Amino acid sequence: HDIEIIKENGSYRLSDNPFTFDALRVVAFNVEGAGYERTYDNIEGVNGRFYNSSTEEFKKVEVHVRYEVDKIAYASHLKTGLQNLLSDHFYLRELATPDNTIQFEDVFASNSTQKFELEYVDGSQIYVGLTSQVSFDTTKTSGDITLTFET
């Protein structure tokens, strides 16, 4: 699983980019449905209420990320890089593998690695901005981060 971040100066994958390199891995990606504000009027002679309009409020995107760095000092650099990557508003696209089938591997083969090609889940791009703080323990070399975005 991965997400693509599309900004003015290019597109990046969260798991491999020039800001955080390959220290991040997407664990979960969830787009919560948009909330709607609906307006109704009570009109004399109409049974019930009369529907006027609805306004889409916002969509909320929650991404759970796992980080892993070699040294504790790199965790602070990772936080700065992640903040730089997620600054301003940008488009998000979800990537996932269409086939999770694990191929048979020969026990004695030296270079046997599983390859899972990622594809776009659908054609939607969500224009978002980061609303949560980039916060994780920089005294550990690995851990989890929850990032929240809103349209």
JSON list of C-alpha atoms in Angstrom, two decimals:
[
{"chain": "A", "resi": 1, "resn": "HIS", "atom": "CA", "xyz": [0.00, 0.00, 0.00]},
{"chain": "A", "resi": 2, "resn": "ASP", "atom": "CA", "xyz": [1.23, 3.52, -0.70]},
{"chain": "A", "resi": 3, "resn": "ILE", "atom": "CA", "xyz": [0.01, 7.03, -1.46]},
{"chain": "A", "resi": 4, "resn": "GLU", "atom": "CA", "xyz": [1.11, 9.41, -4.18]},
{"chain": "A", "resi": 5, "resn": "ILE", "atom": "CA", "xyz": [1.49, 13.09, -3.32]},
{"chain": "A", "resi": 6, "resn": "ILE", "atom": "CA", "xyz": [1.08, 15.40, -6.30]},
{"chain": "A", "resi": 7, "resn": "LYS", "atom": "CA", "xyz": [2.42, 18.92, -5.80]},
{"chain": "A", "resi": 8, "resn": "GLU", "atom": "CA", "xyz": [3.34, 21.77, -8.13]},
{"chain": "A", "resi": 9, "resn": "ASN", "atom": "CA", "xyz": [6.96, 20.65, -8.34]},
{"chain": "A", "resi": 10, "resn": "GLY", "atom": "CA", "xyz": [6.27, 16.96, -9.04]},
{"chain": "A", "resi": 11, "resn": "SER", "atom": "CA", "xyz": [4.75, 13.80, -7.65]},
{"chain": "A", "resi": 12, "resn": "TYR", "atom": "CA", "xyz": [6.16, 11.68, -4.85]},
{"chain": "A", "resi": 13, "resn": "ARG", "atom": "CA", "xyz": [5.36, 8.38, -3.21]},
{"chain": "A", "resi": 14, "resn": "LEU", "atom": "CA", "xyz": [5.27, 8.44, 0.56]},
{"chain": "A", "resi": 15, "resn": "SER", "atom": "CA", "xyz": [7.39, 5.29, 0.75]},
{"chain": "A", "resi": 16, "resn": "ASP", "atom": "CA", "xyz": [10.18, 6.63, -1.50]},
{"chain": "A", "resi": 17, "resn": "ASN", "atom": "CA", "xyz": [10.81, 10.34, -2.00]},
{"chain": "A", "resi": 18, "resn": "PRO", "atom": "CA", "xyz": [13.70, 12.83, -1.70]},
{"chain": "A", "resi": 19, "resn": "PHE", "atom": "CA", "xyz": [12.35, 14.27, 1.59]},
{"chain": "A", "resi": 20, "resn": "THR", "atom": "CA", "xyz": [12.03, 11.10, 3.71]},
{"chain": "A", "resi": 21, "resn": "PHE", "atom": "CA", "xyz": [13.75, 8.60, 1.39]},
{"chain": "A", "resi": 22, "resn": "ASP", "atom": "CA", "xyz": [12.52, 5.05, 2.14]},
{"chain": "A", "resi": 23, "resn": "ALA", "atom": "CA", "xyz": [11.94, 5.39, 5.90]},
{"chain": "A", "resi": 24, "resn": "LEU", "atom": "CA", "xyz": [8.12, 5.40, 5.71]},
{"chain": "A", "resi": 25, "resn": "ARG", "atom": "CA", "xyz": [5.60, 2.69, 4.88]},
{"chain": "A", "resi": 26, "resn": "VAL", "atom": "CA", "xyz": [1.82, 3.15, 4.58]},
{"chain": "A", "resi": 27, "resn": "VAL", "atom": "CA", "xyz": [-0.05, 0.77, 6.88]},
{"chain": "A", "resi": 28, "resn": "ALA", "atom": "CA", "xyz": [-3.63, 2.01, 6.38]},
{"chain": "A", "resi": 29, "resn": "PHE", "atom": "CA", "xyz": [-5.45, 4.57, 4.24]},
{"chain": "A", "resi": 30, "resn": "ASN", "atom": "CA", "xyz": [-9.03, 5.65, 4.93]},
{"chain": "A", "resi": 31, "resn": "VAL", "atom": "CA", "xyz": [-11.14, 8.33, 3.25]},
{"chain": "A", "resi": 32, "resn": "GLU", "atom": "CA", "xyz": [-14.12, 9.17, 5.41]},
{"chain": "A", "resi": 33, "resn": "GLY", "atom": "CA", "xyz": [-17.21, 10.17, 3.47]},
{"chain": "A", "resi": 34, "resn": "ALA", "atom": "CA", "xyz": [-18.02, 13.80, 3.17]},
{"chain": "A", "resi": 35, "resn": "GLY", "atom": "CA", "xyz": [-20.44, 15.30, 5.62]},
{"chain": "A", "resi": 36, "resn": "TYR", "atom": "CA", "xyz": [-23.41, 17.13, 4.16]},
{"chain": "A", "resi": 37, "resn": "GLU", "atom": "CA", "xyz": [-25.35, 20.05, 5.50]},
{"chain": "A", "resi": 38, "resn": "ARG", "atom": "CA", "xyz": [-28.94, 19.77, 4.29]},
{"chain": "A", "resi": 39, "resn": "THR", "atom": "CA", "xyz": [-31.51, 22.54, 4.48]},
{"chain": "A", "resi": 40, "resn": "TYR", "atom": "CA", "xyz": [-35.25, 21.96, 4.76]},
{"chain": "A", "resi": 41, "resn": "ASP", "atom": "CA", "xyz": [-38.30, 24.18, 5.05]},
{"chain": "A", "resi": 42, "resn": "ASN", "atom": "CA", "xyz": [-41.70, 23.50, 6.53]},
{"chain": "A", "resi": 43, "resn": "ILE", "atom": "CA", "xyz": [-44.27, 24.58, 3.95]},
{"chain": "A", "resi": 44, "resn": "GLU", "atom": "CA", "xyz": [-47.96, 24.80, 4.71]},
{"chain": "A", "resi": 45, "resn": "GLY", "atom": "CA", "xyz": [-49.87, 22.22, 2.73]},
{"chain": "A", "resi": 46, "resn": "VAL", "atom": "CA", "xyz": [-46.86, 19.95, 2.22]},
{"chain": "A", "resi": 47, "resn": "ASN", "atom": "CA", "xyz": [-46.81, 16.78, 4.27]},
{"chain": "A", "resi": 48, "resn": "GLY", "atom": "CA", "xyz": [-43.49, 16.70, 6.14]},
{"chain": "A", "resi": 49, "resn": "ARG", "atom": "CA", "xyz": [-40.67, 19.01, 5.22]},
{"chain": "A", "resi": 50, "resn": "PHE", "atom": "CA", "xyz": [-39.46, 20.36, 1.87]},
{"chain": "A", "resi": 51, "resn": "TYR", "atom": "CA", "xyz": [-35.85, 19.65, 0.87]},
{"chain": "A", "resi": 52, "resn": "ASN", "atom": "CA", "xyz": [-34.05, 22.78, -0.38]},
{"chain": "A", "resi": 53, "resn": "SER", "atom": "CA", "xyz": [-30.37, 21.99, -0.85]},
{"chain": "A", "resi": 54, "resn": "SER", "atom": "CA", "xyz": [-27.29, 20.22, 0.44]},
{"chain": "A", "resi": 55, "resn": "THR", "atom": "CA", "xyz": [-23.72, 21.42, 0.82]},
{"chain": "A", "resi": 56, "resn": "GLU", "atom": "CA", "xyz": [-20.73, 19.09, 1.02]},
{"chain": "A", "resi": 57, "resn": "GLU", "atom": "CA", "xyz": [-18.73, 20.10, 4.08]},
{"chain": "A", "resi": 58, "resn": "PHE", "atom": "CA", "xyz": [-15.37, 18.29, 3.80]},
{"chain": "A", "resi": 59, "resn": "LYS", "atom": "CA", "xyz": [-13.72, 14.91, 3.44]},
{"chain": "A", "resi": 60, "resn": "LYS", "atom": "CA", "xyz": [-11.31, 13.57, 6.01]},
{"chain": "A", "resi": 61, "resn": "VAL", "atom": "CA", "xyz": [-8.39, 11.32, 5.04]},
{"chain": "A", "resi": 62, "resn": "GLU", "atom": "CA", "xyz": [-6.54, 9.34, 7.70]},
{"chain": "A", "resi": 63, "resn": "VAL", "atom": "CA", "xyz": [-3.22, 7.68, 6.87]},
{"chain": "A", "resi": 64, "resn": "HIS", "atom": "CA", "xyz": [-1.41, 5.37, 9.30]},
{"chain": "A", "resi": 65, "resn": "VAL", "atom": "CA", "xyz": [2.32, 5.25, 8.59]},
{"chain": "A", "resi": 66, "resn": "ARG", "atom": "CA", "xyz": [5.13, 3.17, 10.06]},
{"chain": "A", "resi": 67, "resn": "TYR", "atom": "CA", "xyz": [8.61, 4.69, 10.19]},
{"chain": "A", "resi": 68, "resn": "GLU", "atom": "CA", "xyz": [11.98, 3.01, 10.61]},
{"chain": "A", "resi": 69, "resn": "VAL", "atom": "CA", "xyz": [15.38, 4.71, 10.71]},
{"chain": "A", "resi": 70, "resn": "ASP", "atom": "CA", "xyz": [18.87, 3.37, 11.40]},
{"chain": "A", "resi": 71, "resn": "LYS", "atom": "CA", "xyz": [19.86, 5.84, 14.13]},
{"chain": "A", "resi": 72, "resn": "ILE", "atom": "CA", "xyz": [17.94, 7.89, 16.67]},
{"chain": "A", "resi": 73, "resn": "ALA", "atom": "CA", "xyz": [19.45, 11.08, 15.21]},
{"chain": "A", "resi": 74, "resn": "TYR", "atom": "CA", "xyz": [17.76, 10.32, 11.88]},
{"chain": "A", "resi": 75, "resn": "ALA", "atom": "CA", "xyz": [14.29, 10.39, 13.49]},
{"chain": "A", "resi": 76, "resn": "SER", "atom": "CA", "xyz": [14.49, 14.16, 13.97]},
{"chain": "A", "resi": 77, "resn": "HIS", "atom": "CA", "xyz": [15.61, 14.60, 10.35]},
{"chain": "A", "resi": 78, "resn": "LEU", "atom": "CA", "xyz": [12.71, 12.38, 9.26]},
{"chain": "A", "resi": 79, "resn": "LYS", "atom": "CA", "xyz": [10.22, 14.59, 11.11]},
{"chain": "A", "resi": 80, "resn": "THR", "atom": "CA", "xyz": [11.56, 17.70, 9.36]},
{"chain": "A", "resi": 81, "resn": "GLY", "atom": "CA", "xyz": [11.53, 15.97, 5.97]},
{"chain": "A", "resi": 82, "resn": "LEU", "atom": "CA", "xyz": [7.96, 14.76, 6.49]},
{"chain": "A", "resi": 83, "resn": "GLN", "atom": "CA", "xyz": [6.81, 18.26, 7.44]},
{"chain": "A", "resi": 84, "resn": "ASN", "atom": "CA", "xyz": [8.44, 19.65, 4.28]},
{"chain": "A", "resi": 85, "resn": "LEU", "atom": "CA", "xyz": [6.85, 16.95, 2.11]},
{"chain": "A", "resi": 86, "resn": "LEU", "atom": "CA", "xyz": [3.35, 17.57, 3.53]},
{"chain": "A", "resi": 87, "resn": "SER", "atom": "CA", "xyz": [3.46, 21.38, 3.58]},
{"chain": "A", "resi": 88, "resn": "ASP", "atom": "CA", "xyz": [0.83, 23.39, 1.68]},
{"chain": "A", "resi": 89, "resn": "HIS", "atom": "CA", "xyz": [-2.10, 21.78, -0.16]},
{"chain": "A", "resi": 90, "resn": "PHE", "atom": "CA", "xyz": [-1.68, 18.91, -2.62]},
{"chain": "A", "resi": 91, "resn": "TYR", "atom": "CA", "xyz": [-3.45, 16.02, -4.30]},
{"chain": "A", "resi": 92, "resn": "LEU", "atom": "CA", "xyz": [-3.46, 12.51, -2.81]},
{"chain": "A", "resi": 93, "resn": "ARG", "atom": "CA", "xyz": [-3.91, 9.27, -4.76]},
{"chain": "A", "resi": 94, "resn": "GLU", "atom": "CA", "xyz": [-4.11, 5.81, -3.24]},
{"chain": "A", "resi": 95, "resn": "LEU", "atom": "CA", "xyz": [-1.94, 2.98, -4.57]},
{"chain": "A", "resi": 96, "resn": "ALA", "atom": "CA", "xyz": [-2.42, -0.71, -3.81]},
{"chain": "A", "resi": 97, "resn": "THR", "atom": "CA", "xyz": [-1.42, -4.06, -5.24]},
{"chain": "A", "resi": 98, "resn": "PRO", "atom": "CA", "xyz": [-4.14, -5.69, -7.36]},
{"chain": "A", "resi": 99, "resn": "ASP", "atom": "CA", "xyz": [-2.82, -9.19, -6.66]},
{"chain": "A", "resi": 100, "resn": "ASN", "atom": "CA", "xyz": [-1.40, -10.25, -3.29]},
{"chain": "A", "resi": 101, "resn": "THR", "atom": "CA", "xyz": [-0.60, -13.78, -4.40]},
{"chain": "A", "resi": 102, "resn": "ILE", "atom": "CA", "xyz": [2.65, -15.00, -2.92]},
{"chain": "A", "resi": 103, "resn": "GLN", "atom": "CA", "xyz": [4.66, -16.96, -5.46]},
{"chain": "A", "resi": 104, "resn": "PHE", "atom": "CA", "xyz": [6.47, -20.17, -4.59]},
{"chain": "A", "resi": 105, "resn": "GLU", "atom": "CA", "xyz": [10.14, -19.58, -3.81]},
{"chain": "A", "resi": 106, "resn": "ASP", "atom": "CA", "xyz": [12.96, -22.04, -3.96]},
{"chain": "A", "resi": 107, "resn": "VAL", "atom": "CA", "xyz": [14.56, -22.32, -0.53]},
{"chain": "A", "resi": 108, "resn": "PHE", "atom": "CA", "xyz": [18.01, -22.55, -2.07]},
{"chain": "A", "resi": 109, "resn": "ALA", "atom": "CA", "xyz": [17.65, -19.62, -4.47]},
{"chain": "A", "resi": 110, "resn": "SER", "atom": "CA", "xyz": [19.83, -16.70, -3.44]},
{"chain": "A", "resi": 111, "resn": "ASN", "atom": "CA", "xyz": [17.89, -13.81, -4.99]},
{"chain": "A", "resi": 112, "resn": "SER", "atom": "CA", "xyz": [14.27, -14.72, -4.45]},
{"chain": "A", "resi": 113, "resn": "THR", "atom": "CA", "xyz": [12.20, -11.67, -3.54]},
{"chain": "A", "resi": 114, "resn": "GLN", "atom": "CA", "xyz": [8.49, -11.08, -3.92]},
{"chain": "A", "resi": 115, "resn": "LYS", "atom": "CA", "xyz": [7.55, -8.18, -6.19]},
{"chain": "A", "resi": 116, "resn": "PHE", "atom": "CA", "xyz": [4.17, -6.51, -5.75]},
{"chain": "A", "resi": 117, "resn": "GLU", "atom": "CA", "xyz": [3.44, -3.86, -8.36]},
{"chain": "A", "resi": 118, "resn": "LEU", "atom": "CA", "xyz": [1.31, -1.00, -7.09]},
{"chain": "A", "resi": 119, "resn": "GLU", "atom": "CA", "xyz": [-1.52, 0.44, -9.16]},
{"chain": "A", "resi": 120, "resn": "TYR", "atom": "CA", "xyz": [-3.92, 3.31, -8.62]},
{"chain": "A", "resi": 121, "resn": "VAL", "atom": "CA", "xyz": [-6.98, 2.16, -6.69]},
{"chain": "A", "resi": 122, "resn": "ASP", "atom": "CA", "xyz": [-9.30, 4.44, -8.65]},
{"chain": "A", "resi": 123, "resn": "GLY", "atom": "CA", "xyz": [-9.11, 7.60, -10.69]},
{"chain": "A", "resi": 124, "resn": "SER", "atom": "CA", "xyz": [-9.86, 9.98, -7.85]},
{"chain": "A", "resi": 125, "resn": "GLN", "atom": "CA", "xyz": [-7.44, 12.63, -6.67]},
{"chain": "A", "resi": 126, "resn": "ILE", "atom": "CA", "xyz": [-8.29, 14.32, -3.39]},
{"chain": "A", "resi": 127, "resn": "TYR", "atom": "CA", "xyz": [-7.10, 17.90, -2.86]},
{"chain": "A", "resi": 128, "resn": "VAL", "atom": "CA", "xyz": [-6.09, 18.05, 0.81]},
{"chain": "A", "resi": 129, "resn": "GLY", "atom": "CA", "xyz": [-4.07, 19.85, 3.42]},
{"chain": "A", "resi": 130, "resn": "LEU", "atom": "CA", "xyz": [-2.52, 18.37, 6.55]},
{"chain": "A", "resi": 131, "resn": "THR", "atom": "CA", "xyz": [-4.64, 19.14, 9.64]},
{"chain": "A", "resi": 132, "resn": "SER", "atom": "CA", "xyz": [-2.87, 17.00, 12.25]},
{"chain": "A", "resi": 133, "resn": "GLN", "atom": "CA", "xyz": [0.51, 17.64, 13.79]},
{"chain": "A", "resi": 134, "resn": "VAL", "atom": "CA", "xyz": [3.47, 15.61, 12.52]},
{"chain": "A", "resi": 135, "resn": "SER", "atom": "CA", "xyz": [4.16, 14.06, 15.90]},
{"chain": "A", "resi": 136, "resn": "PHE", "atom": "CA", "xyz": [6.12, 10.97, 16.82]},
{"chain": "A", "resi": 137, "resn": "ASP", "atom": "CA", "xyz": [8.74, 9.97, 19.38]},
{"chain": "A", "resi": 138, "resn": "THR", "atom": "CA", "xyz": [12.17, 10.98, 18.06]},
{"chain": "A", "resi": 139, "resn": "THR", "atom": "CA", "xyz": [13.91, 8.92, 20.75]},
{"chain": "A", "resi": 140, "resn": "LYS", "atom": "CA", "xyz": [12.96, 5.68, 18.97]},
{"chain": "A", "resi": 141, "resn": "THR", "atom": "CA", "xyz": [14.19, 4.24, 15.69]},
{"chain": "A", "resi": 142, "resn": "SER", "atom": "CA", "xyz": [10.77, 2.92, 14.68]},
{"chain": "A", "resi": 143, "resn": "GLY", "atom": "CA", "xyz": [7.13, 3.57, 15.40]},
{"chain": "A", "resi": 144, "resn": "ASP", "atom": "CA", "xyz": [3.76, 4.59, 14.02]},
{"chain": "A", "resi": 145, "resn": "ILE", "atom": "CA", "xyz": [2.47, 7.97, 12.86]},
{"chain": "A", "resi": 146, "resn": "THR", "atom": "CA", "xyz": [-1.13, 8.96, 12.19]},
{"chain": "A", "resi": 147, "resn": "LEU", "atom": "CA", "xyz": [-1.61, 11.74, 9.64]},
{"chain": "A", "resi": 148, "resn": "THR", "atom": "CA", "xyz": [-4.96, 13.46, 9.13]},
{"chain": "A", "resi": 149, "resn": "PHE", "atom": "CA", "xyz": [-5.84, 15.50, 6.04]},
{"chain": "A", "resi": 150, "resn": "GLU", "atom": "CA", "xyz": [-8.97, 17.44, 5.12]},
{"chain": "A", "resi": 151, "resn": "THR", "atom": "CA", "xyz": [-10.30, 18.84, 1.87]}
]
